[in-house]
Amino acid sequence: MPHDERPGAAGVDPEQLWLRPTEPRRGRKPSFSREGIVAAAVAMADAEGIEAVTMRRVAAQVGAGVMSLYSYAPDKETLLELMVDHVSGELTAADPPSGDWRTDLKTIAHLQRAHMLRHPWLPAALSTRRVPGPNTLAFLEHALAALRPTGLDGAAKLEVFAQLTAFVAGHVAHEITQAAAARSPDRGAAEARYLAAVAADGRHPELAEVLAAPGRPLTAEATFARFLGRLIDGLDAG
Amino acid sequence: MPHDERPGAAGVDPEQLWLRPTEPRRGRKPSFSREGIVAAAVAMADAEGIEAVTMRRVAAQVGAGVMSLYSYAPDKETLLELMVDHVSGELTAADPPSGDWRTDLKTIAHLQRAHMLRHPWLPAALSTRRVPGPNTLAFLEHALAALRPTGLDGAAKLEVFAQLTAFVAGHVAHEITQAAAARSPDRGAAEARYLAAVAADGRHPELAEVLAAPGRPLTAEATFARFLGRLIDGLDAG
DNA sequence: CTCTATTCTCGTACACTGTACGGAATAAAG
DNA sequence: CTTTATTCCGTACAGTGTACGAGAATAGAG
């Protein structure tokens, strides 16, 4: 599968990247696989965060020399795109649309949330992704099928899907930082003291009130479901 | 204003970062200012993208040695936090709430959208930010005031604000990549060919239909307003 | 078989990154 | 003055992505 890319202006040529299965009939056989390399990178990102993923470490994990990776992806940014599409493969095992697009969309969103919680580097990676790979497209196909009963036109369906994904990514990103803050008591306490100090300056009465009477805290799951419901139920209003 | 931080576990101590105005009464006087350094970094990020912002370049821009920056921010990640809060200062010049929380919220969202379009690195930066600085808190105060008529409790108001911000960030991120693709015709054409090829494989009928009949393309502004309306109008349903 | 074209592998090298260290410069306090 | 605190910044270092090119492996042509 390895194949060098053209030095195109900026970004990666999707045709070169995603199409063409196995062309080269001559020459040395590949010792590794794109699949294995990308899977190793994903495992590292899941376990240690995206910033722990370096070309050297991925190569070592796979048992390759560093520069060998460049036969499978033209640069690191492309490797990241491959990672995003790779994990999207987990999303394809979804039931066919039921016909009730509202519940189908909610199911899709819940799938995405679980997916992003499993791969916490995803929300940030999604905000700079370029071209959808095959797994991403398969999931998009699924979402479009679920949206068929709405009667929306093509552009509108794509927008709905993009917005839904962005919504989930935003929520999960928030959820992750909340969870991280809750896990380290020092951190949370320091932040609470800081906010209390700000609220005490008299120029933030609303903030002070919120801190004084925060209300009962809901689970992240419940909050997600509530906002999701509002977003989706609002979709046919306009 | 320069002050060294403690080597705390992870992240930055918000009390050390944001509080305390001018304490040091002894020692050499600062030749630069946090304000100026952060402003230079923001200008660079706006003009050349966030990845163009390096400590060396910022220092050169300001006329300082590289290591001098570390008297004003303990590390680069903190500098980024300072940048986020710095630009949030542009948001504070908003009218007081009108009492109609729906239109107030829409106004806020439109402010945020314009803000993020002006600083395209913001959406990505927001998904990993930690502690709100004074400007961010001022804007939050404004949003909380707008939400007062809803009668929601504190935690719910915070959630609404977080979700609204995430929504805008997601939309703008999408908008920016769309605009970038449209600006370079090679890129857009290659992507279109790629998608057409995928749609032609017969296993993506919904995608094929969308590509064949995309519907009339709306302006980004109109799409934003439409989704925003749906989101906000749905807020009192649940 | 040999020859040649093609492809993959990867050691070395380079420019560039964030930042630890420590000494020199400066300013106030004792 | 000396002492202490603070800022400035040159140097150095470990770590990054990746360009280059020499060598190894494979397939077809003769």
mmCIF file of C-alpha atoms in Angstrom, chain A residues 187 191 194-195, chain B residues 12-14 18 81 85 129-133 136:
data_model
loop_
_atom_site.group_PDB
_atom_site.id
_atom_site.type_symbol
_atom_site.label_atom_id
_atom_site.label_comp_id
_atom_site.label_asym_id
_atom_site.label_seq_id
_atom_site.Cartn_x
_atom_site.Cartn_y
_atom_site.Cartn_z
ATOM 1 C CA ARG A 187 -6.453 21.647 40.833
ATOM 2 C CA GLU A 191 -9.770 26.926 40.684
ATOM 3 C CA TYR A 194 -9.797 31.653 42.317
ATOM 4 C CA LEU A 195 -13.396 31.885 41.165
ATOM 5 C CA VAL B 12 -1.269 26.423 35.732
ATOM 6 C CA ASP B 13 -2.342 27.766 39.080
ATOM 7 C CA PRO B 14 -5.050 30.295 38.250
ATOM 8 C CA TRP B 18 -4.653 35.891 36.984
ATOM 9 C CA GLU B 81 -4.197 30.808 27.670
ATOM 10 C CA ASP B 85 -8.236 35.711 27.418
ATOM 11 C CA ARG B 129 -8.528 25.637 27.601
ATOM 12 C CA ARG B 130 -8.496 25.296 31.357
ATOM 13 C CA VAL B 131 -9.294 28.278 33.531
ATOM 14 C CA PRO B 132 -11.175 31.413 32.458
ATOM 15 C CA GLY B 133 -9.253 34.656 32.770
ATOM 16 C CA THR B 136 -13.518 35.578 29.751
#
